[in-house]
Short mmCIF file of C-alpha atoms in Angstrom, two decimals:
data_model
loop_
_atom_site.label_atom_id
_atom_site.label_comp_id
_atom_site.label_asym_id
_atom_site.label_seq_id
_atom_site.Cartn_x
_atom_site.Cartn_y
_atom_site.Cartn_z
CA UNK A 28 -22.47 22.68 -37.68
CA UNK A 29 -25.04 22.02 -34.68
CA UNK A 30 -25.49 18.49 -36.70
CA UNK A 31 -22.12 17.05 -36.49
CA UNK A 32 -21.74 18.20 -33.06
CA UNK A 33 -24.77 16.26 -32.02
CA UNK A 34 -23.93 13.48 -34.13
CA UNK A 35 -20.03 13.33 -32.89
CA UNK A 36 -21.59 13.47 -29.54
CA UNK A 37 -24.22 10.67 -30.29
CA UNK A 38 -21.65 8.66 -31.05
CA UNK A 39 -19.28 8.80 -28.28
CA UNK A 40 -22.31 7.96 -25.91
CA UNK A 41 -22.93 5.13 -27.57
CA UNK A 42 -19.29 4.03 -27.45
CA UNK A 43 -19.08 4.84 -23.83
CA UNK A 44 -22.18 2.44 -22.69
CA UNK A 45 -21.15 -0.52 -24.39
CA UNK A 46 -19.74 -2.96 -21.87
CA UNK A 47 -16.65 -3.97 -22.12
CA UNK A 48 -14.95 -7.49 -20.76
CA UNK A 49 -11.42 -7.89 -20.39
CA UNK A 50 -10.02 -11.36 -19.63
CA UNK A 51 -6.35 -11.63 -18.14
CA UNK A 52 -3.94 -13.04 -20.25
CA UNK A 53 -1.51 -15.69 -19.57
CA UNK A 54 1.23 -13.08 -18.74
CA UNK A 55 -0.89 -11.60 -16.26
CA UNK A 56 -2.16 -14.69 -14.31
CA UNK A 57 0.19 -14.79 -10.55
CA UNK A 58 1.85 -17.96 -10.08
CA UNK A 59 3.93 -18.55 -6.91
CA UNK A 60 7.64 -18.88 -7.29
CA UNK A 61 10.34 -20.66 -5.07
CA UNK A 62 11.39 -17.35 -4.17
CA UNK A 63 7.96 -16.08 -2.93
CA UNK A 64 8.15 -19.69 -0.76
CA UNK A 65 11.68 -19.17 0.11
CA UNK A 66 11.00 -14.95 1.29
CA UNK A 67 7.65 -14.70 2.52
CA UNK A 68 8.19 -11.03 3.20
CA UNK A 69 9.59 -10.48 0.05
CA UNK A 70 11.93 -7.97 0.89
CA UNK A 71 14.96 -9.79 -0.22
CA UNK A 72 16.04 -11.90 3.31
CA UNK A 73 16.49 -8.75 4.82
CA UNK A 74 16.06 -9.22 8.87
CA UNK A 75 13.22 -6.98 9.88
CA UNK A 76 13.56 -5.76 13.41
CA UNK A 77 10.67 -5.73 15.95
CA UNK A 78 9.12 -2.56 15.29
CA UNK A 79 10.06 0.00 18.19
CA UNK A 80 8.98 3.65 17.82
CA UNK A 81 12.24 5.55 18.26
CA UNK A 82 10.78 8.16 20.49
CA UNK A 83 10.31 5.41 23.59
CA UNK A 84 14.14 4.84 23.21
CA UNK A 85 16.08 5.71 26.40
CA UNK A 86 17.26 9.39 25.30
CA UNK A 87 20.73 9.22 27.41
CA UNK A 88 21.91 6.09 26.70
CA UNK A 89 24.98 6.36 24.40
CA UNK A 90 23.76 6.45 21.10
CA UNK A 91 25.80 6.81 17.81
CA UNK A 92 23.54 8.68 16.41
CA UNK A 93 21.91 10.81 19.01
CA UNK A 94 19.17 12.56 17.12
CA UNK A 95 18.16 9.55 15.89
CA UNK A 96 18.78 7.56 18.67
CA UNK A 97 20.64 4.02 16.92
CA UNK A 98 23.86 2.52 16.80
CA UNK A 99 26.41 2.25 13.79
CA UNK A 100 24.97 -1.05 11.48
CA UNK A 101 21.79 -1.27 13.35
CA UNK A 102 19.35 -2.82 11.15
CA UNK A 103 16.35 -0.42 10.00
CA UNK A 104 12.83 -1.45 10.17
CA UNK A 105 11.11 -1.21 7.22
CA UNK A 106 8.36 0.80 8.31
CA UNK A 107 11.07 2.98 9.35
CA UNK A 108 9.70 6.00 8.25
CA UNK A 109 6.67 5.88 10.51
CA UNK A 110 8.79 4.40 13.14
CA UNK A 111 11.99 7.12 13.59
CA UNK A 112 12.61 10.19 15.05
CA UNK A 113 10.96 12.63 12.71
CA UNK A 114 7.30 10.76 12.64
CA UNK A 115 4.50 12.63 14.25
CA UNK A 116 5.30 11.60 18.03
CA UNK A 117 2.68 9.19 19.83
CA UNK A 118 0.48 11.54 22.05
CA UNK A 119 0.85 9.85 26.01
CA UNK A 120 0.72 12.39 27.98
CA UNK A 121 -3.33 11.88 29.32
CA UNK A 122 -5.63 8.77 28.67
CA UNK A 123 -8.98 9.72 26.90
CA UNK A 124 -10.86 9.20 29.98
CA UNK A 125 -8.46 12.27 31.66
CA UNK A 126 -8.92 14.16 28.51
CA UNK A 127 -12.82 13.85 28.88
CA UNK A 128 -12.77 14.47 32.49
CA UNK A 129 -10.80 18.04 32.00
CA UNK A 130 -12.62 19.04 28.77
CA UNK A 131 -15.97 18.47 31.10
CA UNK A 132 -14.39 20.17 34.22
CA UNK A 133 -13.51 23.27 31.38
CA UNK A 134 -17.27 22.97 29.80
CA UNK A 135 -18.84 22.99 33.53
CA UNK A 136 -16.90 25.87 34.68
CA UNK A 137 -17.29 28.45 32.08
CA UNK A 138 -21.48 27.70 32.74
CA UNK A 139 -20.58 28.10 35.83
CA UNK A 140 -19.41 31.39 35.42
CA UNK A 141 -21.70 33.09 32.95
CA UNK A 142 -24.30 31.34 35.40
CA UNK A 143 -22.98 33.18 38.24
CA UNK A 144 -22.42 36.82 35.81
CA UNK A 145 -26.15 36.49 35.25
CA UNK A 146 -27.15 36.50 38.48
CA UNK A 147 -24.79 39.17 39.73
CA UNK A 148 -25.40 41.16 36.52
CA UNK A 149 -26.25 44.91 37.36
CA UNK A 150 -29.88 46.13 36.54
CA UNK A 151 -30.58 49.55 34.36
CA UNK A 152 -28.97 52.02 35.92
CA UNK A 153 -31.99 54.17 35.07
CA UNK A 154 -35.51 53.64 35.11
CA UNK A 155 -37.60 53.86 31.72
CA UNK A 156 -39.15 57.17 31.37
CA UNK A 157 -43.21 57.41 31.06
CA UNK A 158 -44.75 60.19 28.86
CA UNK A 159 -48.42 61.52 29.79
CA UNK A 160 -50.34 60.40 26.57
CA UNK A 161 -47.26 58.25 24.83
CA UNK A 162 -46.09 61.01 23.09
CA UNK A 163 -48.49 59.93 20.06
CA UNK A 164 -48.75 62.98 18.31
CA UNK A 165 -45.02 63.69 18.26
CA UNK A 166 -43.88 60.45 17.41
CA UNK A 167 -45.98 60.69 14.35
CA UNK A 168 -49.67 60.78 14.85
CA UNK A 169 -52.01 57.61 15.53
CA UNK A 170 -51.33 54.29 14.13
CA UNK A 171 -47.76 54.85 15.25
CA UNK A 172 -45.85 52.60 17.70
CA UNK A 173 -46.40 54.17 21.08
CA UNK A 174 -43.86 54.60 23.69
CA UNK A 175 -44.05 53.19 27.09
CA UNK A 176 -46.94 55.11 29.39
CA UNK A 177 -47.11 54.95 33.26
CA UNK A 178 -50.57 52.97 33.16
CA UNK A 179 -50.48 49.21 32.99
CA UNK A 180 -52.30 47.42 30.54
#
């Protein structure tokens, strides 16, 4: 059983390297038609209009459709779908060079701040007790980790 499998599978990696070359046929080979000459666009003579982003369209002026913001029989760009009402919206409410200048303003102020909390922060409210000796026999003998003692080392 182990043998055909590793024979089956032999096989198919030896089919799988071999290179293969495909040459077009005649069918496939392009050719430009009068009617690619005659419609460069190739969108069937339709007239494309510039492409205007509806959203920079004067919202009161007296629009057919309002949501939309075109007239009855206005012509539809073709890119329409990135171009209408209902496309994410172009973002124009700060440059980058505002939107750098706040985001550093934001960065420098909260430093700022936990700069000035550090300063300001409040000590201990007590101070660390000292035992005579470490307490080295009650904390568990010698060897141990001592605790804090009044001389300094």
């Amino acid at each position: 059983m182990l043998s055909r499998t590793l024979t089956a599978a032999r096989s198919l990696s030896h089919q799988a390297i071999k290179p293969r070359h495909h040459l077009p046929s005649l069918t496939q080979i392009r050719c430009i038609t009068q009617a690619d000459i005659d419609d460069p666009g190739m969108n069937g003579g339709y007239i494309n209009p510039p492409p205007e982003k509806r959203q920079f369209r004067d919202p009161y002026a007296d629009w057919w459709d309002k949501q939309e913001r075109r007239n009855f029989g206005e012509p539809l760009h073709e890119d329409h779908d990135v171009l209408g009402m209902f496309s994410p919206h172009v973002y124009t409410h700060f440059t980058p060079r505002k939107g750098f200048f706040l985001m550093g303003c934001f960065i420098a102020t909260v430093l700022g701040l936990c700069g000035v909390v550090r300063v300001y922060y409040p000590d201990r409210p007590s101070v660390r007790r000292a035992y005579e000796g470490g307490l080295d026999r009650e904390l568990g003998g010698p060897g141990a980790l001592l605790a804090p003692t009044e001389e300094k080392p």
